[in-house]
CSV table of C-alpha atoms in Angstrom, one decimal:
chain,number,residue,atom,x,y,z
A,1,UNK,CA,98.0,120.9,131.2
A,2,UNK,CA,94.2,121.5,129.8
A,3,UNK,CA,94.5,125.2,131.1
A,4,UNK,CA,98.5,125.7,129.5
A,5,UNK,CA,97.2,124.7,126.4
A,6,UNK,CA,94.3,127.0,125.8
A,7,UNK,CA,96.5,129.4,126.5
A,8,UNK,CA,98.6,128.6,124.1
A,9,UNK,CA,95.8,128.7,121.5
A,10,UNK,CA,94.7,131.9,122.7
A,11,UNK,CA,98.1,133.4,122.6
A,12,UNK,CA,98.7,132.2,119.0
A,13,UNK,CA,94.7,133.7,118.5
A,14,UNK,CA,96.0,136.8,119.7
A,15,UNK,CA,98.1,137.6,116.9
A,16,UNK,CA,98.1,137.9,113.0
A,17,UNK,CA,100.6,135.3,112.0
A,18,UNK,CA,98.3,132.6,112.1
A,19,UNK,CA,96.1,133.8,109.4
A,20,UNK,CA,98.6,135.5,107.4
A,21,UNK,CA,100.7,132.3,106.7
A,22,UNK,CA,97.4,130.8,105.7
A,23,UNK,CA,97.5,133.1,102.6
A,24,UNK,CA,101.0,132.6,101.2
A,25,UNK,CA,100.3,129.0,101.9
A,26,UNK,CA,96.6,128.9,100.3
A,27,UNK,CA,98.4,130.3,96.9
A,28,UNK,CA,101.4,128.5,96.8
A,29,UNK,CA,99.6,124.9,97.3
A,30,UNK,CA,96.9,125.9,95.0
A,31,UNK,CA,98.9,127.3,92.3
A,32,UNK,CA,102.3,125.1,92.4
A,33,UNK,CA,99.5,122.3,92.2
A,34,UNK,CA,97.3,124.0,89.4
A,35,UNK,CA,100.6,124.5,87.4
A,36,UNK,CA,102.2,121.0,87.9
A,37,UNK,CA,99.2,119.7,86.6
A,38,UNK,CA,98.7,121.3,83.2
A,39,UNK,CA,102.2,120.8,82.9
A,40,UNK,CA,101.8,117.3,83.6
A,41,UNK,CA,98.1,116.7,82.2
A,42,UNK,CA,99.6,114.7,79.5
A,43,UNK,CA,102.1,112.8,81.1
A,44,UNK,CA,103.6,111.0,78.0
A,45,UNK,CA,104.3,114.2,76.3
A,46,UNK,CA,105.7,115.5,79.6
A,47,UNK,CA,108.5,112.4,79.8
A,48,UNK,CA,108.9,113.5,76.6
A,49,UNK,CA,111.8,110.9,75.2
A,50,UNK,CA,111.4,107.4,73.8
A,51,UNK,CA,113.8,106.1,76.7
A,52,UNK,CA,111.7,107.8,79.3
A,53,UNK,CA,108.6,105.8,78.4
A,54,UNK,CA,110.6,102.6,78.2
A,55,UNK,CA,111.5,103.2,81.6
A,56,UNK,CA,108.0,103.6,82.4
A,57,UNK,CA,106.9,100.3,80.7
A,58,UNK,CA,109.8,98.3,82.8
A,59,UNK,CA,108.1,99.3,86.2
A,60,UNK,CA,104.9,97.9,84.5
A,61,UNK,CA,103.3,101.9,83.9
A,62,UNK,CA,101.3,103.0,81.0
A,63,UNK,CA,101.9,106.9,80.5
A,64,UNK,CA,98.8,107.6,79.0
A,65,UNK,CA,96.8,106.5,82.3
A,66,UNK,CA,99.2,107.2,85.0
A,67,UNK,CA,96.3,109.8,87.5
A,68,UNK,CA,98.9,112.7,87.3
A,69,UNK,CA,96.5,114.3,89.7
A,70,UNK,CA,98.3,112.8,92.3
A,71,UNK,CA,101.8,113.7,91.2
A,72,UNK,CA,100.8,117.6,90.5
A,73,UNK,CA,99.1,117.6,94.4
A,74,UNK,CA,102.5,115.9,96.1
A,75,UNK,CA,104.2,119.4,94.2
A,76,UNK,CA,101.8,121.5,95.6
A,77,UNK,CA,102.0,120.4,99.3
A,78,UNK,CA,105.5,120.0,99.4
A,79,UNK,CA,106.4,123.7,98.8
A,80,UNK,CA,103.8,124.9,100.6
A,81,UNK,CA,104.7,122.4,103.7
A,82,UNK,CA,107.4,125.1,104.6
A,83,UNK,CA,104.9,127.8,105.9
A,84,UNK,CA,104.1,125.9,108.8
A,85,UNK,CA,107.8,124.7,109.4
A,86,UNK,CA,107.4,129.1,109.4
A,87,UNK,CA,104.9,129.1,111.5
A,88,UNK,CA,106.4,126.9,113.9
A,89,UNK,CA,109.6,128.5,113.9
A,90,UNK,CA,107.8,131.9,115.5
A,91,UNK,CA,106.4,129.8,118.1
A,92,UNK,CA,109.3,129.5,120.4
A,93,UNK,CA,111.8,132.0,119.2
A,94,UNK,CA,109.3,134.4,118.5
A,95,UNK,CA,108.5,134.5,122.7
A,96,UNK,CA,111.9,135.2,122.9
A,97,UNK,CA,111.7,138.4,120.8
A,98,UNK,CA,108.9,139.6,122.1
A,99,UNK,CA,110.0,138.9,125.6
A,100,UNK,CA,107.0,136.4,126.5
A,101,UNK,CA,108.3,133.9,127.0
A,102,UNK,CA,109.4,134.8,130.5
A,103,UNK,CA,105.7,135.1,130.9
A,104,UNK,CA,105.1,131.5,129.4
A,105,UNK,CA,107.8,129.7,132.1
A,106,UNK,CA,106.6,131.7,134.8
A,107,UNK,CA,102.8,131.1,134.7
A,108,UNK,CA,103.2,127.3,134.2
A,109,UNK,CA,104.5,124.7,136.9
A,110,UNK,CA,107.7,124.1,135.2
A,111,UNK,CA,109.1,124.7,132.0
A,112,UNK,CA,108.6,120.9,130.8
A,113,UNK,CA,104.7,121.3,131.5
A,114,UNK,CA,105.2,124.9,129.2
A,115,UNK,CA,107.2,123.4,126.3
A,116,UNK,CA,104.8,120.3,126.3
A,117,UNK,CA,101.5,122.0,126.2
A,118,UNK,CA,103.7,124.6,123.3
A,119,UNK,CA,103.8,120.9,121.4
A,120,UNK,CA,100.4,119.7,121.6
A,121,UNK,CA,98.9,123.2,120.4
A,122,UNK,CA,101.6,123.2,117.3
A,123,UNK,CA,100.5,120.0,116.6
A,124,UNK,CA,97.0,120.9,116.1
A,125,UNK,CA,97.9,123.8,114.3
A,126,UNK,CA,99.9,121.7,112.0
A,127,UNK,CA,96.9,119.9,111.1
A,128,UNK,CA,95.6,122.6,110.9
A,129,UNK,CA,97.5,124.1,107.7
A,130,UNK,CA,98.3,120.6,106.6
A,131,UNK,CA,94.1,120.5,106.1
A,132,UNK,CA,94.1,123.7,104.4
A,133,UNK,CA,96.9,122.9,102.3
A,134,UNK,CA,94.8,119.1,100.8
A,135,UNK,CA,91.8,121.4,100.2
A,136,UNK,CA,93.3,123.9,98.3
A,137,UNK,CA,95.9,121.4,96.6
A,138,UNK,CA,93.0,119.0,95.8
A,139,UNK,CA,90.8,121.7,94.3
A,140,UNK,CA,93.3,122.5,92.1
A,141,UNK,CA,93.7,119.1,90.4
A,142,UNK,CA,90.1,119.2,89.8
A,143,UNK,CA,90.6,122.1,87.8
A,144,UNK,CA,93.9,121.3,85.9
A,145,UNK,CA,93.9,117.8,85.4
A,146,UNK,CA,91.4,115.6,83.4
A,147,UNK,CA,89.0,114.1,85.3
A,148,UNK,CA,90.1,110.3,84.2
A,149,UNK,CA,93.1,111.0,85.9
A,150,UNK,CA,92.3,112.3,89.3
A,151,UNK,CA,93.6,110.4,92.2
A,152,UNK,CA,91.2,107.0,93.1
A,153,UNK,CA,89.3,107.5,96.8
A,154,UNK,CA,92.4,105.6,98.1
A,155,UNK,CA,95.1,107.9,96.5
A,156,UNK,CA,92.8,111.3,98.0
A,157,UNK,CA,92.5,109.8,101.5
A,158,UNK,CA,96.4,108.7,101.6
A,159,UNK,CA,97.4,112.2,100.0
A,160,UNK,CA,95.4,114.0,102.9
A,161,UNK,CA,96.6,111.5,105.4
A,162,UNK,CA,100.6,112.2,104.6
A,163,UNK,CA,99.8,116.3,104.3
A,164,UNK,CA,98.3,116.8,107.2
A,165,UNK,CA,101.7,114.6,109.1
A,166,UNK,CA,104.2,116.5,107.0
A,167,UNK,CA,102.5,119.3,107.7
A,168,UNK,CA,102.4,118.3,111.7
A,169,UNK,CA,105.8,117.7,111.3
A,170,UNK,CA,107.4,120.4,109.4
A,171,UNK,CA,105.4,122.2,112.5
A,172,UNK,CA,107.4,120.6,115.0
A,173,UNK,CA,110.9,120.7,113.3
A,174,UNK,CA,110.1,124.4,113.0
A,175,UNK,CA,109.5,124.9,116.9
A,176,UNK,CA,112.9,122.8,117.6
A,177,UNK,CA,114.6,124.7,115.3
A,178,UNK,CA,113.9,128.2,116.3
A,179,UNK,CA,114.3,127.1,119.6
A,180,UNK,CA,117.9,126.0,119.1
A,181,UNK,CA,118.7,129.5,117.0
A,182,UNK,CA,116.4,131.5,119.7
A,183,UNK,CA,116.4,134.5,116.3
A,184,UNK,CA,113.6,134.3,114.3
A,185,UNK,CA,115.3,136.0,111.4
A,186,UNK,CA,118.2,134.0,111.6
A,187,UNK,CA,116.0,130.5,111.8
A,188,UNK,CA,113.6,131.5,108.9
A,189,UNK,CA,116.6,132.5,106.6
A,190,UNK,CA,118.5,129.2,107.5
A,191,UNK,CA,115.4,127.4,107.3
A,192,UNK,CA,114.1,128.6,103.7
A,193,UNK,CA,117.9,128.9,102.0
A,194,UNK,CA,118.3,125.0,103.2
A,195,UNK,CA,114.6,123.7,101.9
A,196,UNK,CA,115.0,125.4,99.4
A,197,UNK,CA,118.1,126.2,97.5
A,198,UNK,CA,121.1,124.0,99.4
A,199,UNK,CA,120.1,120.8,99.6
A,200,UNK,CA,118.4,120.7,96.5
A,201,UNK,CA,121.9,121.9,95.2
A,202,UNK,CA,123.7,119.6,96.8
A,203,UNK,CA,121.4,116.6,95.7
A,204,UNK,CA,121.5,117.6,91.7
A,205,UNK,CA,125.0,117.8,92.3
A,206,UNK,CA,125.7,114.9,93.7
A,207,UNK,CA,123.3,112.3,92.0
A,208,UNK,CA,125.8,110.8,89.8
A,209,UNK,CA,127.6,110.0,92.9
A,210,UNK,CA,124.8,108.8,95.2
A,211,UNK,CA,121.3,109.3,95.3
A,212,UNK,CA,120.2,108.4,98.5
A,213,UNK,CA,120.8,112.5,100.0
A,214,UNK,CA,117.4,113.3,98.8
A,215,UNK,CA,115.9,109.8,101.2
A,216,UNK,CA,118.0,110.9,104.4
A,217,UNK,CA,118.1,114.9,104.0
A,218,UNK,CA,115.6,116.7,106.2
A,219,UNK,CA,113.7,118.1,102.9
A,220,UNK,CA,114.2,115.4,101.2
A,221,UNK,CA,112.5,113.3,103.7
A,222,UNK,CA,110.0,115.9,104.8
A,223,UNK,CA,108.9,115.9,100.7
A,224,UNK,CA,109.1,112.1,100.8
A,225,UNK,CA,105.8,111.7,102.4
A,226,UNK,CA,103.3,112.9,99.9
A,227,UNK,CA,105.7,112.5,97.5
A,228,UNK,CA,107.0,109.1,98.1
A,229,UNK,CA,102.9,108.3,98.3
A,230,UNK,CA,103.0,109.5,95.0
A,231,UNK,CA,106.2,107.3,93.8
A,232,UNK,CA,104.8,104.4,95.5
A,233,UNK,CA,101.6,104.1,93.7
A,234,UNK,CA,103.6,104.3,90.7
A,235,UNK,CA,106.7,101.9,91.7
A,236,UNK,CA,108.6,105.2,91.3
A,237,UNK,CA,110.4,105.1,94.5
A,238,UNK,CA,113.7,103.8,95.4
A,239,UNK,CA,112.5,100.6,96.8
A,240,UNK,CA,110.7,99.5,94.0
A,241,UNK,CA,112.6,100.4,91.1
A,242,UNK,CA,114.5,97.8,88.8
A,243,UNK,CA,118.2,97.9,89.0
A,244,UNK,CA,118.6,98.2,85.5
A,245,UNK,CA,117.0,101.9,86.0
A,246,UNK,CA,119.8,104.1,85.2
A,247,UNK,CA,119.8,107.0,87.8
A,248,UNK,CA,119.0,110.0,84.5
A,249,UNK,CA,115.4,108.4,84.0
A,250,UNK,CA,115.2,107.7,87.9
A,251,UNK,CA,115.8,111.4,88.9
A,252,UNK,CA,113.0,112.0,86.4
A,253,UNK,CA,110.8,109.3,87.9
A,254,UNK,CA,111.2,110.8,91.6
A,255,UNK,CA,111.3,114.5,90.2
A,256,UNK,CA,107.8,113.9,88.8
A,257,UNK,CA,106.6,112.6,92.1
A,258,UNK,CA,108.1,115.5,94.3
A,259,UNK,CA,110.7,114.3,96.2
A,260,UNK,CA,114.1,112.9,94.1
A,261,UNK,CA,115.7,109.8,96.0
A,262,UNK,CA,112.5,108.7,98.1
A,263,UNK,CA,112.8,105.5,99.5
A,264,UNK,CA,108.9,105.3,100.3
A,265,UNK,CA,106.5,107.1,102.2
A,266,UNK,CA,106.5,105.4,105.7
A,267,UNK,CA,111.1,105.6,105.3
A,268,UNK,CA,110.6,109.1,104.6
A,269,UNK,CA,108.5,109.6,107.8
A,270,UNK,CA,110.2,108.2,110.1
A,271,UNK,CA,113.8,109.5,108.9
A,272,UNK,CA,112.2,112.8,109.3
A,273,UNK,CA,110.7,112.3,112.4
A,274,UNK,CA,114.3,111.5,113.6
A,275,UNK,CA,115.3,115.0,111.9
A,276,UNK,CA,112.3,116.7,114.3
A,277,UNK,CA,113.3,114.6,117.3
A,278,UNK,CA,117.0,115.8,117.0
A,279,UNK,CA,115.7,119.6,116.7
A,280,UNK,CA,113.1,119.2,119.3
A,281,UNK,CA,115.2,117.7,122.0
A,282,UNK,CA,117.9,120.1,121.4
A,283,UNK,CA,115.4,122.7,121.6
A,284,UNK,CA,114.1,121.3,124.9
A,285,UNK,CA,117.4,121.1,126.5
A,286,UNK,CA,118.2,124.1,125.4
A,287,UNK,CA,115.4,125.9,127.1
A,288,UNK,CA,115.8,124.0,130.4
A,289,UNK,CA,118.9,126.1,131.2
A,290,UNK,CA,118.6,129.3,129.5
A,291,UNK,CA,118.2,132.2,131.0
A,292,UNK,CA,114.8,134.2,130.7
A,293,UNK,CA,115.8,137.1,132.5
């Protein structure tokens, strides 16, 4: 197994895309996080609306201390979690492009021992990003956001602790995914159109109706993890909220914490780690049968 995965590494070392995502990733966490953070420097002007800052009081907050620091990072990292959902997504499907992947089953004892040592190099390289992603994410609150209302040392190790999963994660879902579809440019437009545009959709739409989608939805819940850090320092999240919350100042509760309808960090986590496991293992079945020829 020790020998499958260096070769794994040095496969991935081999090529380009490693480094390249790290760019588009670099910017987007930086600057989503630099911009979320002026935005929402002065959080009492951002809610804006008498009612919004009565909501606030009711779950015991005062808007001119709330560490908006935190909030503007869980932005950051949530978009730029996608790239190595990306990344992962090339891992798999992209062998079957190039045609390596006949190589990969053939060199290793069986395909279980191929696809499991493919695993525990993503997983690193999850980390990985989900590393890069905090540094460039936390550097960015230091320079947007006033210094009273950074993140305390518990907020910046549990932010760093729930990127570098979601990152780990999005990682994984990424392989299972492109695994299933077995196109690369079929699984990256599928995957960015839903993270990005249809479930979002579907979630606005549908809020007045219910607003547990954006708990149980695979972005949802993959953006529930920093996020729902976020929300539960604050009492934002769907657990903690007073019933008398109407679902208008709620939306703008979770918005502000990057991930509408969180339940809480640890739900989101494990609701997406069921997403990944369903992805995965139909990946893995998948390529038990297929033909490599």
């Amino acid at each position: 197994m020790g020998n499958l995965i260096k070769a794994e590494f040095r496969k991935t070392l081999s090529l380009n895309t490693w480094w390249v995502l790290l760019i588009p990733l670099a910017l987007v966490a930086f600057w989503l996080t630099f911009a979320w953070g002026k935005i929402t420097n002065d959080f009492a002007d951002f809610l804006g609306s008498d009612d919004a800052r009565q909501v606030t009081e009711l779950i015991g907050l005062d808007p001119a201390k709330v560490p908006v620091g935190l909030l503007a990072l869980a932005h950051g990292v949530n978009i730029a979690q996608l790239v190595p959902g990306l990344f992962g997504i090339f891992a798999l499907a992209g062998e079957y492009r190039s045609k390596t992947i006949t190589t990969t089953f053939l060199t290793a004892p069986n395909r279980i021992s191929a696809l499991t040592a493919k695993m525990l190099t993503y997983v690193g390289w999850g980390a990985i990003y989900g590393l890069v992603s905090f540094g460039v994410s936390a550097l960015a609150v230091l320079v947007s956001v006033d210094s009273g209302r950074w993140p305390s040392a518990g907020q910046w190790l549990a932010a760093l602790g729930g990127t570098v999963l979601a990152a780990v994660l999005v990682t994984l879902f990424g392989i299972g995914f492109g695994a299933v579809l077995r196109s690369v440019p079929l699984a990256v437009v599928l995957f960015l159109v839903w993270f990005l545009i249809v479930e979002n959709v579907v979630v606005i739409l549908l809020w007045g109706q219910t607003d547990i989608l954006g708990g149980i939805l695979p972005n949802g819940t993959a953006n529930g993890i920093v996020g729902g850090i976020a929300a539960d320092a604050f009492g934002f999240n769907s657990l903690n909220l007073p019933a008398d919350v109407d679902t208008g100042a709620q939306f703008l509760l979770q918005f502000t914490a990057g991930a509408p309808g969180v339940l809480s960090w640890w739900a989101s986590a494990l609701i997406f780690l069921a997403w990944t496991m369903v992805f995965f293992g139909l990946g893995w079945a998948g390529n038990q049968r297929r033909d490599i020829t």
